[in-house]
Amino acid sequence: KKLLKKEGEEGFSLIELVVVVAVLAVLAAIALPTFDCFPKRAKATAALAALKQIQTECAVQQAEDSNQGFSASAIQDYTIQTSGSNSCSGAQGTGLISAVPTNTNELPTFNLEAATGSLTYAFKGKTGTDFQECLGLICGDGDSNSNRIKGGLAFQTELESNDFVQKETYFERECSAYVLVDGPKWKDAQVNAKALGGNLVTINDAQEDKWVNETYKKIAKDTGIADRWQTTNLHIGLTRSSGTGAKVQNAAGHSDGWISGEESTYRPSLWGIREGMDWDGNYHSLVLDQSTGELAWNDFPETRHDGKGMAEISICE
């Protein structure tokens, strides 16, 4: 039988179907990253709320001249870091109580200064107290790293294609990429860091020092890099040699600066512990303390302490 089509009952043409599918694909590409950022923002919000609660608890204890410690709570993808058992005095050396994410590229770090009660964030090259701005950065709103010119998996792969780069030691923080390079001497490590387009790491403040410690202490332990002095070293860019940045005089009267030329004047309050605080050399490393598992700054002569170098490469314009 002949089928009669009523007016207006024609189906979609192939071109129309292709256009519809293309539009849906574009909408999905726009929407999926937005949905992906919601859980991340929720995790960061929970971490911020937990640190604000700690801020309140510690303020009350300070007013009552009590030091019982704050209440601990588990936060997904975050770790609360301080000294002792939930101490309101903060971590030794920095005085910070911190909510540190497992992935600092995706989630912000929140820091509570124990002495002043000041609460700040650090994320994507920004620090401050505007937490709405901070949470907005998670989804890319006002991303301060829009001037980023390299980084990510492709850049990691590029660096690891060099034989002198230690695999699986690549991390990013703000506008810097970090990776371990071969030595064994400090000068050898600096040559390798320069070959990657960077220098041995410059540590600018207590927060970066804490991040480096937390990120690399397990790597230093697992690699088992020990020299004839049974010392595990990660060479950093601090030196008394020429061609360095702003000099800072230490207690022994020696002036140290950064090989990168950066004007960082940060030095931890206690360092050189492996050498008895005698400041006896022109080169510096982070030394793994086998008893505590922490990394401590140390200086040494050129003839001593082989190790790996911690290279830092800028990934922003």
Short mmCIF file of C-alpha atoms in Angstrom, two decimals, residues 81-267:
data_model
loop_
_atom_site.label_atom_id
_atom_site.label_comp_id
_atom_site.label_asym_id
_atom_site.label_seq_id
_atom_site.Cartn_x
_atom_site.Cartn_y
_atom_site.Cartn_z
CA GLN A 81 49.37 19.75 60.11
CA THR A 82 50.73 21.11 63.40
CA SER A 83 53.23 20.04 66.05
CA GLY A 84 52.46 17.45 68.69
CA SER A 85 48.92 16.21 69.19
CA ASN A 86 46.63 18.86 67.67
CA SER A 87 48.68 21.60 69.30
CA CYS A 88 47.49 25.21 69.11
CA SER A 89 51.14 26.34 69.04
CA GLY A 90 51.51 25.38 65.36
CA ALA A 91 54.26 23.49 63.58
CA GLN A 92 57.77 23.80 64.93
CA GLY A 93 59.77 26.39 63.01
CA THR A 94 56.79 27.99 61.24
CA GLY A 95 54.16 28.39 63.97
CA LEU A 96 51.48 27.48 61.44
CA ILE A 97 48.46 25.20 61.72
CA SER A 98 47.79 24.22 58.13
CA ALA A 99 45.14 22.41 56.11
CA VAL A 100 47.26 20.96 53.30
CA PRO A 101 45.62 19.23 50.31
CA THR A 102 46.96 16.07 48.74
CA ASN A 103 47.12 17.94 45.42
CA THR A 104 48.17 21.58 45.80
CA ASN A 105 47.56 22.21 42.10
CA GLU A 106 43.84 21.48 42.44
CA LEU A 107 43.04 22.68 45.97
CA PRO A 108 44.19 25.63 48.11
CA THR A 109 46.26 25.42 51.28
CA PHE A 110 44.89 27.21 54.35
CA ASN A 111 47.26 28.48 57.04
CA LEU A 112 46.46 29.64 60.57
CA GLU A 113 49.24 31.60 62.28
CA ALA A 114 49.17 30.39 65.86
CA ALA A 115 50.71 33.50 67.40
CA THR A 116 48.36 36.05 65.80
CA GLY A 117 45.29 33.98 64.85
CA SER A 118 45.62 35.21 61.24
CA LEU A 119 44.02 32.89 58.67
CA THR A 120 45.21 33.00 55.06
CA TYR A 121 45.16 30.91 51.89
CA ALA A 122 47.83 30.06 49.29
CA PHE A 123 46.75 28.89 45.84
CA LYS A 124 47.77 29.36 42.20
CA GLY A 125 50.33 32.01 42.95
CA LYS A 126 48.06 34.01 45.25
CA THR A 127 47.95 34.44 49.01
CA GLY A 128 45.54 36.45 51.10
CA THR A 129 42.38 36.52 53.18
CA ASP A 130 39.77 36.88 50.42
CA PHE A 131 38.40 33.35 50.63
CA GLN A 132 35.67 33.98 48.06
CA GLU A 133 38.39 34.79 45.56
CA CYS A 134 40.28 31.68 46.70
CA LEU A 135 37.29 29.38 46.16
CA GLY A 136 36.66 31.03 42.79
CA LEU A 137 40.19 30.11 41.68
CA ILE A 138 39.30 26.42 42.01
CA CYS A 139 36.95 26.71 39.05
CA GLY A 140 39.25 29.03 37.14
CA ASP A 141 37.53 32.32 37.99
CA GLY A 142 40.20 35.02 38.01
CA ASP A 143 42.97 32.43 37.67
CA SER A 144 46.21 34.26 38.36
CA ASN A 145 48.12 31.65 36.35
CA SER A 146 46.52 32.67 33.05
CA ASN A 147 50.07 33.72 32.13
CA ARG A 148 51.30 30.14 32.55
CA ILE A 149 53.37 29.16 29.53
CA LYS A 150 54.21 25.55 30.44
CA GLY A 151 53.55 22.88 33.02
CA GLY A 152 51.38 19.82 33.46
CA LEU A 153 51.93 16.27 32.24
CA ALA A 154 53.43 17.31 28.89
CA PHE A 155 56.10 19.42 30.62
CA GLN A 156 56.79 16.66 33.15
CA THR A 157 57.29 14.19 30.28
CA GLU A 158 59.61 16.65 28.56
CA LEU A 159 61.77 17.03 31.67
CA GLU A 160 61.83 13.31 32.42
CA SER A 161 63.12 12.59 28.91
CA ASN A 162 66.51 13.77 30.24
CA ASP A 163 68.59 10.96 31.73
CA PHE A 164 69.71 13.15 34.65
CA VAL A 165 66.14 13.81 35.86
CA GLN A 166 64.80 11.47 38.53
CA LYS A 167 61.44 10.05 37.48
CA GLU A 168 58.27 10.63 39.52
CA THR A 169 59.74 13.56 41.46
CA TYR A 170 57.93 16.31 39.50
CA PHE A 171 55.60 18.67 41.36
CA GLU A 172 54.11 22.10 40.70
CA ARG A 173 53.45 24.91 43.16
CA GLU A 174 52.17 28.30 42.10
CA CYS A 175 54.39 29.45 39.19
CA SER A 176 57.19 26.93 39.76
CA ALA A 177 57.86 23.34 38.75
CA TYR A 178 60.16 21.25 40.92
CA VAL A 179 62.04 18.06 40.04
CA LEU A 180 65.09 16.19 41.35
CA VAL A 181 68.21 16.04 39.17
CA ASP A 182 71.43 14.07 39.44
CA GLY A 183 74.56 15.37 41.13
CA PRO A 184 76.45 14.01 42.77
CA LYS A 185 78.13 17.30 43.69
CA TRP A 186 76.29 20.59 44.26
CA LYS A 187 77.90 22.12 41.15
CA ASP A 188 76.88 19.11 39.02
CA ALA A 189 73.29 19.45 40.19
CA GLN A 190 73.26 23.18 39.37
CA VAL A 191 74.52 22.45 35.84
CA ASN A 192 71.66 19.98 35.36
CA ALA A 193 69.11 22.42 36.78
CA LYS A 194 70.33 25.10 34.35
CA ALA A 195 70.00 22.63 31.47
CA LEU A 196 66.27 22.38 32.31
CA GLY A 197 65.90 26.16 32.17
CA GLY A 198 66.00 26.70 35.93
CA ASN A 199 68.32 26.68 38.93
CA LEU A 200 68.64 24.81 42.18
CA VAL A 201 65.59 25.74 44.24
CA THR A 202 65.18 29.13 45.92
CA ILE A 203 63.08 28.90 49.09
CA ASN A 204 61.28 32.20 49.55
CA ASP A 205 59.32 31.83 52.79
CA ALA A 206 58.27 29.49 55.59
CA GLN A 207 55.27 28.23 53.61
CA GLU A 208 57.42 27.14 50.68
CA ASP A 209 59.93 25.56 53.08
CA LYS A 210 57.09 23.61 54.71
CA TRP A 211 55.71 22.55 51.31
CA VAL A 212 59.11 21.37 50.10
CA ASN A 213 59.59 19.40 53.32
CA GLU A 214 56.20 17.72 53.17
CA THR A 215 56.47 16.98 49.44
CA TYR A 216 60.00 15.64 49.24
CA LYS A 217 60.88 14.09 52.60
CA LYS A 218 59.28 10.74 51.68
CA ILE A 219 60.91 10.82 48.25
CA ALA A 220 64.28 11.49 49.85
CA LYS A 221 63.75 8.58 52.22
CA ASP A 222 62.52 6.16 49.55
CA THR A 223 65.35 6.88 47.10
CA GLY A 224 67.92 5.88 49.68
CA ILE A 225 70.49 8.38 48.38
CA ALA A 226 73.19 8.22 51.04
CA ASP A 227 76.78 9.40 50.67
CA ARG A 228 79.87 8.12 52.47
CA TRP A 229 78.88 10.22 55.48
CA GLN A 230 75.56 8.32 55.62
CA THR A 231 73.80 11.59 54.80
CA THR A 232 70.88 11.91 52.38
CA ASN A 233 71.08 15.29 50.62
CA LEU A 234 68.87 17.32 48.31
CA HIS A 235 71.02 20.22 47.12
CA ILE A 236 69.33 23.66 47.16
CA GLY A 237 70.40 26.95 45.57
CA LEU A 238 71.84 28.65 48.66
CA THR A 239 75.59 29.33 48.39
CA ARG A 240 78.40 31.63 49.47
CA SER A 241 79.89 31.53 45.97
CA SER A 242 79.74 34.52 43.63
CA GLY A 243 76.83 35.33 41.34
CA THR A 244 74.06 34.93 43.91
CA GLY A 245 71.14 37.10 44.97
CA ALA A 246 70.69 39.22 48.07
CA LYS A 247 73.08 38.17 50.81
CA VAL A 248 72.03 37.49 54.41
CA GLN A 249 74.62 37.29 57.17
CA ASN A 250 74.21 34.40 59.58
CA ALA A 251 75.25 34.05 63.21
CA ALA A 252 78.73 32.92 62.22
CA GLY A 253 79.31 36.06 60.13
CA HIS A 254 78.97 34.29 56.78
CA SER A 255 76.79 35.76 54.03
CA ASP A 256 74.70 33.42 51.91
CA GLY A 257 72.67 34.15 48.76
CA TRP A 258 70.66 32.26 46.13
CA ILE A 259 72.27 31.07 42.90
CA SER A 260 69.10 32.04 41.00
CA GLY A 261 69.72 35.70 41.84
CA GLU A 262 66.34 35.97 43.59
CA GLU A 263 66.12 38.42 46.46
CA SER A 264 64.82 35.97 49.06
CA THR A 265 66.06 36.70 52.58
CA TYR A 266 64.23 33.77 54.18
CA ARG A 267 66.27 31.49 56.43
#
